[in-house]
PDB file of C-alpha atoms in Angstrom:
ATOM      1  CA  MET I   1     -29.614  26.129 -39.594  1.00 78.00           C
ATOM      2  CA  LYS I   2     -32.190  28.285 -37.831  1.00 87.00           C
ATOM      3  CA  ASP I   3     -34.585  25.324 -37.503  1.00 96.00           C
ATOM      4  CA  PHE I   4     -31.941  23.306 -35.667  1.00 97.00           C
ATOM      5  CA  GLU I   5     -31.199  26.197 -33.300  1.00 96.00           C
ATOM      6  CA  GLU I   6     -34.906  26.363 -32.429  1.00 96.00           C
ATOM      7  CA  TYR I   7     -35.070  22.577 -32.023  1.00 97.00           C
ATOM      8  CA  PHE I   8     -32.027  22.694 -29.747  1.00 98.00           C
ATOM      9  CA  ILE I   9     -33.538  25.224 -27.332  1.00 96.00           C
ATOM     10  CA  ARG I  10     -36.969  23.573 -27.475  1.00 97.00           C
ATOM     11  CA  ASN I  11     -35.511  20.207 -26.462  1.00 98.00           C
ATOM     12  CA  ILE I  12     -33.410  21.161 -23.471  1.00 97.00           C
ATOM     13  CA  PRO I  13     -34.177  18.337 -21.031  1.00 96.00           C
ATOM     14  CA  THR I  14     -36.128  19.029 -17.851  1.00 96.00           C
ATOM     15  CA  ILE I  15     -35.736  16.388 -15.166  1.00 97.00           C
ATOM     16  CA  LYS I  16     -38.355  15.746 -12.488  1.00 97.00           C
ATOM     17  CA  SER I  17     -36.554  16.330  -9.203  1.00 97.00           C
ATOM     18  CA  PHE I  18     -36.709  18.209  -5.913  1.00 98.00           C
ATOM     19  CA  HIS I  19     -33.045  19.267  -6.334  1.00 98.00           C
ATOM     20  CA  PRO I  20     -33.026  23.066  -5.870  1.00 98.00           C
ATOM     21  CA  TYR I  21     -30.971  24.021  -8.940  1.00 98.00           C
ATOM     22  CA  TYR I  22     -30.268  20.892 -11.016  1.00 98.00           C
ATOM     23  CA  ASN I  23     -32.514  21.903 -13.935  1.00 98.00           C
ATOM     24  CA  GLU I  24     -31.412  25.509 -13.673  1.00 98.00           C
ATOM     25  CA  ALA I  25     -27.749  24.502 -14.037  1.00 98.00           C
ATOM     26  CA  LEU I  26     -28.608  22.152 -16.888  1.00 98.00           C
ATOM     27  CA  SER I  27     -30.552  24.816 -18.759  1.00 97.00           C
ATOM     28  CA  TYR I  28     -27.879  27.476 -18.171  1.00 97.00           C
ATOM     29  CA  ILE I  29     -25.043  25.505 -19.696  1.00 96.00           C
ATOM     30  CA  ILE I  30     -27.055  24.219 -22.660  1.00 96.00           C
ATOM     31  CA  LYS I  31     -28.458  27.645 -23.552  1.00 94.00           C
ATOM     32  CA  ASN I  32     -24.909  29.013 -23.572  1.00 91.00           C
ATOM     33  CA  SER I  33     -23.528  26.175 -25.677  1.00 79.00           C
ATOM     34  CA  GLY I  34     -21.940  28.356 -28.365  1.00 83.00           C
ATOM     35  CA  LYS I  35     -21.632  28.307 -32.155  1.00 89.00           C
ATOM     36  CA  HIS I  36     -22.803  24.701 -32.690  1.00 96.00           C
ATOM     37  CA  PHE I  37     -19.917  24.252 -35.122  1.00 96.00           C
ATOM     38  CA  ARG I  38     -19.829  20.456 -34.925  1.00 98.00           C
ATOM     39  CA  PRO I  39     -23.583  19.966 -35.461  1.00 98.00           C
ATOM     40  CA  LYS I  40     -23.444  22.387 -38.401  1.00 97.00           C
ATOM     41  CA  LEU I  41     -20.720  20.326 -40.067  1.00 98.00           C
ATOM     42  CA  MET I  42     -22.804  17.171 -39.750  1.00 99.00           C
ATOM     43  CA  LEU I  43     -26.105  18.760 -40.760  1.00 98.00           C
ATOM     44  CA  SER I  44     -24.595  20.518 -43.777  1.00 98.00           C
ATOM     45  CA  ILE I  45     -23.712  17.140 -45.254  1.00 99.00           C
ATOM     46  CA  VAL I  46     -27.149  15.684 -44.536  1.00 99.00           C
ATOM     47  CA  LYS I  47     -28.885  18.738 -46.007  1.00 98.00           C
ATOM     48  CA  GLU I  48     -26.880  18.544 -49.230  1.00 98.00           C
ATOM     49  CA  TYR I  49     -27.252  14.806 -49.852  1.00 98.00           C
ATOM     50  CA  GLU I  50     -30.487  13.770 -48.131  1.00 98.00           C
ATOM     51  CA  PRO I  51     -32.552  16.846 -47.186  1.00 98.00           C
ATOM     52  CA  LEU I  52     -35.509  14.645 -46.205  1.00 98.00           C
ATOM     53  CA  LEU I  53     -33.355  13.220 -43.394  1.00 99.00           C
ATOM     54  CA  LEU I  54     -32.428  16.636 -42.010  1.00 98.00           C
ATOM     55  CA  GLU I  55     -35.028  16.857 -39.238  1.00 98.00           C
ATOM     56  CA  SER I  56     -34.409  13.240 -38.262  1.00 98.00           C
ATOM     57  CA  SER I  57     -30.754  14.191 -37.807  1.00 99.00           C
ATOM     58  CA  TYR I  58     -31.421  16.932 -35.264  1.00 99.00           C
ATOM     59  CA  LYS I  59     -31.281  14.495 -32.343  1.00 99.00           C
ATOM     60  CA  VAL I  60     -27.841  13.311 -33.419  1.00 99.00           C
ATOM     61  CA  ALA I  61     -26.681  16.885 -33.967  1.00 99.00           C
ATOM     62  CA  MET I  62     -27.867  17.806 -30.471  1.00 98.00           C
ATOM     63  CA  ALA I  63     -26.008  14.792 -29.106  1.00 99.00           C
ATOM     64  CA  LEU I  64     -22.805  16.059 -30.709  1.00 98.00           C
ATOM     65  CA  GLU I  65     -23.173  19.504 -29.172  1.00 98.00           C
ATOM     66  CA  LEU I  66     -24.051  18.204 -25.718  1.00 98.00           C
ATOM     67  CA  PHE I  67     -21.097  15.815 -25.772  1.00 99.00           C
ATOM     68  CA  HIS I  68     -18.823  18.721 -26.686  1.00 98.00           C
ATOM     69  CA  THR I  69     -20.413  20.831 -23.933  1.00 97.00           C
ATOM     70  CA  TYR I  70     -19.723  18.128 -21.337  1.00 98.00           C
ATOM     71  CA  SER I  71     -16.042  18.230 -22.291  1.00 98.00           C
ATOM     72  CA  LEU I  72     -15.912  22.012 -21.870  1.00 97.00           C
ATOM     73  CA  ILE I  73     -17.590  21.890 -18.443  1.00 98.00           C
ATOM     74  CA  HIS I  74     -14.933  19.461 -17.237  1.00 98.00           C
ATOM     75  CA  ASP I  75     -12.142  21.361 -19.017  1.00 97.00           C
ATOM     76  CA  ASP I  76     -13.059  24.547 -17.105  1.00 97.00           C
ATOM     77  CA  LEU I  77     -12.857  22.904 -13.659  1.00 98.00           C
ATOM     78  CA  PRO I  78     -10.166  23.945 -11.150  1.00 97.00           C
ATOM     79  CA  ALA I  79      -8.467  20.555 -11.527  1.00 96.00           C
ATOM     80  CA  MET I  80      -7.990  21.245 -15.233  1.00 95.00           C
ATOM     81  CA  ASP I  81      -7.945  24.760 -16.746  1.00 92.00           C
ATOM     82  CA  ASN I  82      -9.573  26.532 -13.796  1.00 95.00           C
ATOM     83  CA  ALA I  83     -11.437  28.925 -16.114  1.00 95.00           C
ATOM     84  CA  SER I  84     -13.964  31.442 -14.835  1.00 96.00           C
ATOM     85  CA  LEU I  85     -15.366  32.463 -18.219  1.00 93.00           C
ATOM     86  CA  ARG I  86     -16.583  30.503 -21.236  1.00 90.00           C
ATOM     87  CA  ARG I  87     -18.183  32.128 -24.312  1.00 83.00           C
ATOM     88  CA  GLY I  88     -18.458  35.377 -22.431  1.00 87.00           C
ATOM     89  CA  LYS I  89     -20.437  33.777 -19.578  1.00 93.00           C
ATOM     90  CA  ALA I  90     -19.455  32.570 -16.115  1.00 97.00           C
ATOM     91  CA  THR I  91     -18.466  28.897 -16.096  1.00 98.00           C
ATOM     92  CA  LEU I  92     -20.794  26.408 -14.445  1.00 98.00           C
ATOM     93  CA  HIS I  93     -18.624  25.579 -11.440  1.00 98.00           C
ATOM     94  CA  THR I  94     -18.164  29.271 -10.568  1.00 98.00           C
ATOM     95  CA  ILE I  95     -21.934  29.850 -10.455  1.00 98.00           C
ATOM     96  CA  TYR I  96     -22.773  26.672  -8.541  1.00 98.00           C
ATOM     97  CA  ASN I  97     -19.977  24.357  -7.392  1.00 98.00           C
ATOM     98  CA  ASP I  98     -17.468  21.832  -8.694  1.00 98.00           C
ATOM     99  CA  ALA I  99     -19.602  18.837  -7.789  1.00 99.00           C
ATOM    100  CA  ILE I 100     -22.686  19.878  -9.757  1.00 99.00           C
ATOM    101  CA  ALA I 101     -20.497  20.873 -12.717  1.00 99.00           C
ATOM    102  CA  ILE I 102     -18.912  17.421 -12.757  1.00 99.00           C
ATOM    103  CA  LEU I 103     -22.316  15.732 -12.499  1.00 99.00           C
ATOM    104  CA  ILE I 104     -23.956  17.877 -15.198  1.00 99.00           C
ATOM    105  CA  GLY I 105     -20.977  17.098 -17.438  1.00 98.00           C
ATOM    106  CA  ASP I 106     -21.344  13.380 -16.719  1.00 99.00           C
ATOM    107  CA  GLY I 107     -25.054  13.628 -17.438  1.00 98.00           C
ATOM    108  CA  LEU I 108     -24.583  15.364 -20.806  1.00 98.00           C
ATOM    109  CA  ASN I 109     -21.988  12.768 -21.802  1.00 99.00           C
ATOM    110  CA  THR I 110     -24.375   9.874 -21.267  1.00 99.00           C
ATOM    111  CA  TYR I 111     -27.439  11.791 -22.513  1.00 99.00           C
ATOM    112  CA  ALA I 112     -25.698  12.251 -25.875  1.00 99.00           C
ATOM    113  CA  PHE I 113     -25.764   8.493 -26.407  1.00 99.00           C
ATOM    114  CA  GLU I 114     -29.366   8.281 -25.236  1.00 99.00           C
ATOM    115  CA  LEU I 115     -30.290  10.807 -27.944  1.00 99.00           C
ATOM    116  CA  ILE I 116     -28.536   8.842 -30.673  1.00 99.00           C
ATOM    117  CA  SER I 117     -30.017   5.545 -29.516  1.00 99.00           C
ATOM    118  CA  THR I 118     -33.548   6.985 -29.666  1.00 99.00           C
ATOM    119  CA  SER I 119     -33.116   8.719 -33.036  1.00 99.00           C
ATOM    120  CA  ALA I 120     -35.169   7.636 -36.060  1.00 98.00           C
ATOM    121  CA  PHE I 121     -32.398   5.844 -37.946  1.00 99.00           C
ATOM    122  CA  ARG I 122     -31.920   2.116 -38.522  1.00 98.00           C
ATOM    123  CA  ASP I 123     -30.224   0.222 -35.708  1.00 99.00           C
ATOM    124  CA  ASP I 124     -27.030  -0.385 -37.718  1.00 99.00           C
ATOM    125  CA  VAL I 125     -26.729   3.344 -38.443  1.00 99.00           C
ATOM    126  CA  LYS I 126     -27.279   4.228 -34.775  1.00 99.00           C
ATOM    127  CA  VAL I 127     -24.644   1.712 -33.661  1.00 99.00           C
ATOM    128  CA  GLU I 128     -22.138   3.181 -36.125  1.00 99.00           C
ATOM    129  CA  LEU I 129     -22.886   6.735 -34.961  1.00 99.00           C
ATOM    130  CA  ILE I 130     -22.445   5.721 -31.309  1.00 99.00           C
ATOM    131  CA  LYS I 131     -19.178   3.967 -32.160  1.00 99.00           C
ATOM    132  CA  ILE I 132     -17.804   7.036 -33.961  1.00 99.00           C
ATOM    133  CA  LEU I 133     -18.671   9.424 -31.133  1.00 99.00           C
ATOM    134  CA  SER I 134     -17.459   7.132 -28.348  1.00 99.00           C
ATOM    135  CA  THR I 135     -14.200   6.277 -30.122  1.00 98.00           C
ATOM    136  CA  ASN I 136     -13.255   9.822 -31.069  1.00 99.00           C
ATOM    137  CA  GLY I 137     -14.509  11.381 -27.846  1.00 98.00           C
ATOM    138  CA  GLY I 138     -13.365   8.654 -25.485  1.00 98.00           C
ATOM    139  CA  LEU I 139     -10.334   6.746 -24.223  1.00 98.00           C
ATOM    140  CA  SER I 140      -8.387   6.814 -27.485  1.00 98.00           C
ATOM    141  CA  GLY I 141      -9.498  10.284 -28.543  1.00 98.00           C
ATOM    142  CA  MET I 142     -10.504  13.461 -26.718  1.00 98.00           C
ATOM    143  CA  VAL I 143      -9.956  12.053 -23.216  1.00 98.00           C
ATOM    144  CA  LEU I 144      -6.434  10.902 -24.111  1.00 98.00           C
ATOM    145  CA  GLY I 145      -5.607  14.312 -25.559  1.00 98.00           C
ATOM    146  CA  GLN I 146      -6.777  16.066 -22.402  1.00 97.00           C
ATOM    147  CA  ALA I 147      -4.794  13.668 -20.216  1.00 98.00           C
ATOM    148  CA  ILE I 148      -1.609  14.367 -22.197  1.00 97.00           C
ATOM    149  CA  ASP I 149      -2.250  18.112 -22.035  1.00 96.00           C
ATOM    150  CA  LEU I 150      -2.592  18.057 -18.239  1.00 95.00           C
ATOM    151  CA  GLU I 151       0.332  15.696 -17.582  1.00 96.00           C
ATOM    152  CA  PHE I 152       2.766  17.694 -19.720  1.00 96.00           C
ATOM    153  CA  GLU I 153       1.516  21.163 -18.784  1.00 91.00           C
ATOM    154  CA  LYS I 154       4.963  22.264 -17.584  1.00 88.00           C
ATOM    155  CA  LYS I 155       7.027  19.681 -19.460  1.00 93.00           C
ATOM    156  CA  PRO I 156       8.048  20.663 -23.006  1.00 94.00           C
ATOM    157  CA  LEU I 157       6.888  18.486 -25.885  1.00 97.00           C
ATOM    158  CA  SER I 158       8.086  18.389 -29.478  1.00 97.00           C
ATOM    159  CA  LEU I 159       5.938  19.853 -32.252  1.00 97.00           C
ATOM    160  CA  SER I 160       4.950  16.373 -33.443  1.00 98.00           C
ATOM    161  CA  GLU I 161       3.904  15.412 -29.897  1.00 98.00           C
ATOM    162  CA  VAL I 162       1.818  18.578 -29.575  1.00 98.00           C
ATOM    163  CA  GLU I 163       0.155  17.746 -32.901  1.00 98.00           C
ATOM    164  CA  ILE I 164      -0.710  14.272 -31.590  1.00 98.00           C
ATOM    165  CA  MET I 165      -2.062  15.769 -28.362  1.00 98.00           C
ATOM    166  CA  HIS I 166      -4.370  18.189 -30.178  1.00 98.00           C
ATOM    167  CA  LEU I 167      -5.397  15.745 -32.878  1.00 98.00           C
ATOM    168  CA  ASN I 168      -6.851  13.736 -30.020  1.00 99.00           C
ATOM    169  CA  LYS I 169      -8.069  16.540 -27.767  1.00 98.00           C
ATOM    170  CA  THR I 170      -9.693  18.750 -30.398  1.00 97.00           C
ATOM    171  CA  ALA I 171      -9.515  17.418 -33.943  1.00 99.00           C
ATOM    172  CA  LYS I 172     -11.037  13.968 -33.597  1.00 99.00           C
ATOM    173  CA  LEU I 173     -14.436  15.259 -32.456  1.00 99.00           C
ATOM    174  CA  ILE I 174     -14.559  17.655 -35.425  1.00 98.00           C
ATOM    175  CA  ALA I 175     -13.589  14.827 -37.775  1.00 99.00           C
ATOM    176  CA  ALA I 176     -16.229  12.631 -36.118  1.00 99.00           C
ATOM    177  CA  SER I 177     -18.898  15.261 -36.824  1.00 99.00           C
ATOM    178  CA  LEU I 178     -18.176  15.079 -40.542  1.00 99.00           C
ATOM    179  CA  LEU I 179     -17.972  11.293 -40.495  1.00 99.00           C
ATOM    180  CA  MET I 180     -21.327  10.997 -38.703  1.00 99.00           C
ATOM    181  CA  GLY I 181     -22.937  13.085 -41.444  1.00 99.00           C
ATOM    182  CA  ALA I 182     -21.369  10.799 -44.035  1.00 99.00           C
ATOM    183  CA  VAL I 183     -22.734   7.726 -42.241  1.00 99.00           C
ATOM    184  CA  ILE I 184     -26.268   9.137 -42.142  1.00 99.00           C
ATOM    185  CA  VAL I 185     -26.287   9.768 -45.909  1.00 99.00           C
ATOM    186  CA  ASP I 186     -24.386   6.525 -46.640  1.00 99.00           C
ATOM    187  CA  LEU I 187     -21.341   7.872 -48.484  1.00 98.00           C
ATOM    188  CA  ASP I 188     -18.749   5.389 -49.743  1.00 98.00           C
ATOM    189  CA  LYS I 189     -15.701   4.382 -47.680  1.00 98.00           C
ATOM    190  CA  ASP I 190     -13.185   6.343 -49.754  1.00 98.00           C
ATOM    191  CA  THR I 191     -15.190   9.533 -49.336  1.00 98.00           C
ATOM    192  CA  LYS I 192     -15.582   8.889 -45.607  1.00 98.00           C
ATOM    193  CA  ASP I 193     -11.813   8.417 -45.250  1.00 98.00           C
ATOM    194  CA  LYS I 194     -11.065  11.658 -47.116  1.00 97.00           C
ATOM    195  CA  LEU I 195     -13.659  13.528 -45.102  1.00 98.00           C
ATOM    196  CA  TYR I 196     -12.286  12.237 -41.799  1.00 98.00           C
ATOM    197  CA  GLN I 197      -8.732  13.297 -42.683  1.00 98.00           C
ATOM    198  CA  PHE I 198     -10.048  16.677 -43.786  1.00 98.00           C
ATOM    199  CA  GLY I 199     -11.761  16.964 -40.410  1.00 98.00           C
ATOM    200  CA  LEU I 200      -8.567  16.096 -38.512  1.00 99.00           C
ATOM    201  CA  ASP I 201      -6.666  18.854 -40.315  1.00 98.00           C
ATOM    202  CA  LEU I 202      -9.525  21.299 -39.780  1.00 98.00           C
ATOM    203  CA  GLY I 203      -9.610  20.457 -36.068  1.00 98.00           C
ATOM    204  CA  LEU I 204      -5.860  20.908 -35.739  1.00 98.00           C
ATOM    205  CA  LEU I 205      -6.156  24.295 -37.438  1.00 98.00           C
ATOM    206  CA  PHE I 206      -8.862  25.259 -34.945  1.00 96.00           C
ATOM    207  CA  GLN I 207      -6.492  24.527 -32.082  1.00 96.00           C
ATOM    208  CA  VAL I 208      -3.655  26.559 -33.591  1.00 97.00           C
ATOM    209  CA  GLN I 209      -6.091  29.417 -34.131  1.00 96.00           C
ATOM    210  CA  ASP I 210      -7.277  29.186 -30.516  1.00 93.00           C
ATOM    211  CA  ASP I 211      -3.656  29.395 -29.349  1.00 95.00           C
ATOM    212  CA  ILE I 212      -3.120  32.498 -31.498  1.00 95.00           C
ATOM    213  CA  ILE I 213      -6.336  34.049 -30.176  1.00 93.00           C
ATOM    214  CA  ASP I 214      -5.224  33.297 -26.601  1.00 90.00           C
ATOM    215  CA  ALA I 215      -1.966  35.156 -27.251  1.00 91.00           C
ATOM    216  CA  THR I 216      -3.377  38.153 -29.121  1.00 90.00           C
ATOM    217  CA  LEU I 217      -6.916  38.970 -27.948  1.00 72.00           C
ATOM    218  CA  SER I 218      -8.202  40.396 -24.694  1.00 60.00           C
ATOM    219  CA  GLU I 219     -10.656  38.481 -22.518  1.00 59.00           C
ATOM    220  CA  SER I 220     -13.584  40.622 -23.734  1.00 57.00           C
ATOM    221  CA  GLU I 221     -12.602  40.180 -27.397  1.00 55.00           C
ATOM    222  CA  ALA I 222     -12.244  36.411 -27.117  1.00 50.00           C
ATOM    223  CA  GLY I 223     -15.256  35.860 -24.839  1.00 53.00           C
ATOM    224  CA  LYS I 224     -13.171  33.723 -22.514  1.00 52.00           C
ATOM    225  CA  PRO I 225     -10.079  34.123 -20.333  1.00 54.00           C
ATOM    226  CA  THR I 226      -6.940  34.594 -22.426  1.00 52.00           C
ATOM    227  CA  GLY I 227      -3.278  34.396 -21.536  1.00 56.00           C
ATOM    228  CA  LEU I 228      -3.878  31.117 -19.708  1.00 55.00           C
ATOM    229  CA  ASP I 229      -1.502  29.024 -21.802  1.00 55.00           C
ATOM    230  CA  GLY I 230       1.526  30.113 -19.735  1.00 59.00           C
ATOM    231  CA  ASP I 231       3.968  27.206 -19.803  1.00 72.00           C
ATOM    232  CA  LYS I 232       1.545  24.940 -21.657  1.00 84.00           C
ATOM    233  CA  ASN I 233       2.528  23.177 -24.835  1.00 92.00           C
ATOM    234  CA  SER I 234       0.682  25.583 -27.124  1.00 94.00           C
ATOM    235  CA  PHE I 235       1.671  26.167 -30.731  1.00 96.00           C
ATOM    236  CA  VAL I 236       2.508  29.778 -29.877  1.00 96.00           C
ATOM    237  CA  ASN I 237       4.823  28.740 -27.039  1.00 94.00           C
ATOM    238  CA  ILE I 238       6.594  26.217 -29.245  1.00 95.00           C
ATOM    239  CA  LEU I 239       6.762  28.159 -32.521  1.00 97.00           C
ATOM    240  CA  GLY I 240       6.417  31.754 -31.372  1.00 96.00           C
ATOM    241  CA  LEU I 241       3.508  33.920 -32.480  1.00 96.00           C
ATOM    242  CA  ASN I 242       4.761  34.505 -36.031  1.00 96.00           C
ATOM    243  CA  GLY I 243       5.696  30.847 -36.374  1.00 97.00           C
ATOM    244  CA  ALA I 244       2.245  29.760 -35.194  1.00 97.00           C
ATOM    245  CA  ILE I 245       0.595  32.096 -37.722  1.00 97.00           C
ATOM    246  CA  GLU I 246       2.796  30.669 -40.501  1.00 97.00           C
ATOM    247  CA  TYR I 247       1.901  27.149 -39.334  1.00 98.00           C
ATOM    248  CA  ALA I 248      -1.809  28.040 -39.388  1.00 98.00           C
ATOM    249  CA  ASN I 249      -1.534  29.504 -42.881  1.00 97.00           C
ATOM    250  CA  SER I 250       0.250  26.380 -44.118  1.00 97.00           C
ATOM    251  CA  LEU I 251      -2.405  24.140 -42.569  1.00 97.00           C
ATOM    252  CA  ALA I 252      -5.191  26.287 -44.036  1.00 97.00           C
ATOM    253  CA  LYS I 253      -3.621  25.905 -47.484  1.00 97.00           C
ATOM    254  CA  LYS I 254      -3.460  22.118 -47.015  1.00 98.00           C
ATOM    255  CA  ILE I 255      -7.149  22.115 -46.050  1.00 98.00           C
ATOM    256  CA  GLU I 256      -8.022  24.151 -49.140  1.00 97.00           C
ATOM    257  CA  ASP I 257      -6.212  21.584 -51.295  1.00 97.00           C
ATOM    258  CA  GLU I 258      -8.044  18.713 -49.580  1.00 97.00           C
ATOM    259  CA  PHE I 259     -11.322  20.583 -49.975  1.00 97.00           C
ATOM    260  CA  SER I 260     -10.782  20.958 -53.737  1.00 97.00           C
ATOM    261  CA  ASN I 261     -10.444  17.167 -54.020  1.00 95.00           C
ATOM    262  CA  LEU I 262     -13.725  16.432 -52.274  1.00 96.00           C
ATOM    263  CA  ASP I 263     -16.928  15.545 -54.108  1.00 94.00           C
ATOM    264  CA  LEU I 264     -18.617  18.682 -55.512  1.00 97.00           C
ATOM    265  CA  LYS I 265     -21.652  18.127 -53.321  1.00 97.00           C
ATOM    266  CA  LEU I 266     -19.425  18.019 -50.250  1.00 97.00           C
ATOM    267  CA  GLN I 267     -17.732  21.218 -51.372  1.00 98.00           C
ATOM    268  CA  ASN I 268     -21.103  22.867 -51.729  1.00 97.00           C
ATOM    269  CA  ALA I 269     -22.176  21.598 -48.303  1.00 98.00           C
ATOM    270  CA  LEU I 270     -19.075  22.845 -46.477  1.00 97.00           C
ATOM    271  CA  LYS I 271     -18.057  25.937 -48.441  1.00 97.00           C
ATOM    272  CA  GLU I 272     -19.869  28.514 -46.312  1.00 94.00           C
ATOM    273  CA  ILE I 273     -18.562  27.086 -43.038  1.00 92.00           C
ATOM    274  CA  LEU I 274     -15.031  26.855 -44.390  1.00 93.00           C
ATOM    275  CA  GLU I 275     -15.032  30.435 -45.634  1.00 92.00           C
ATOM    276  CA  LYS I 276     -16.112  31.652 -42.212  1.00 91.00           C
ATOM    277  CA  TYR I 277     -13.514  29.817 -40.158  1.00 91.00           C
ATOM    278  CA  LEU I 278     -10.477  28.958 -42.316  1.00 93.00           C
ATOM    279  CA  TYR I 279      -8.539  32.174 -41.747  1.00 91.00           C
ATOM    280  CA  ARG I 280     -10.113  33.395 -38.519  1.00 91.00           C
ATOM    281  CA  HIS I 281      -6.619  33.684 -36.994  1.00 87.00           C
ATOM    282  CA  GLU I 282      -5.925  36.620 -39.328  1.00 81.00           C
ATOM    283  CA  ARG I 283      -8.925  38.674 -38.186  1.00 62.00           C
ATOM    284  CA  LYS I 284      -8.399  41.484 -35.728  1.00 53.00           C
TER     285      LYS I 284
END
């Protein structure tokens, strides 16, 4: 995905303005946007099924990453996680201020939909892509999950409630990334449904793994502040560290079973990514 990485950096927006550091803040957060996991999921599907559509999909892939980045900017704010480090770099609000961090986050949220709306696909495809991202990242998805997380920060939830919280907060955007790839290459409904469920389980696994990493790695090893979960409803706090690892292993096995039932082309598209991330909670 080297071409996409180059496209991503080349297309960081520059806004005409006399604001002293608006573009600087925008460039800083986008350049430090991380692994691009969600765009890679989407692009892997496009590359396998319709390679001629790959470059046309870069705008949509960038939209996915910028939408995710907006959520992290807001998540790091003092009113939420109050984090000073993200991906080994100082968080936006600690370099500048809370207000510009909120506004840059708002801007990336809306800019994501501008990118999709101006992509090269047919109007019906663009509308479906916008619907998927807004539904999974919005009121009934990621935003709901974050609201539950904050409201019940010091109020214990059951395991099933924590699963619901993180399916919304984390998993739905990962599932949406896969589904958006499927929409671009026009896969059938049954395959889309299987892929979306696969994505939900993969996203839930990611959250469990993040909780394990928070409990076991130092700040320098993780590239972000660790030990912040405290009284939060994390899988480690609910199940204990060994229980969370067992839960992650069980979920990883379920994902492997789901993966084996996917179309062979989908398996080929996602195999490399899956191998890299499926058991990352076991790595020291």
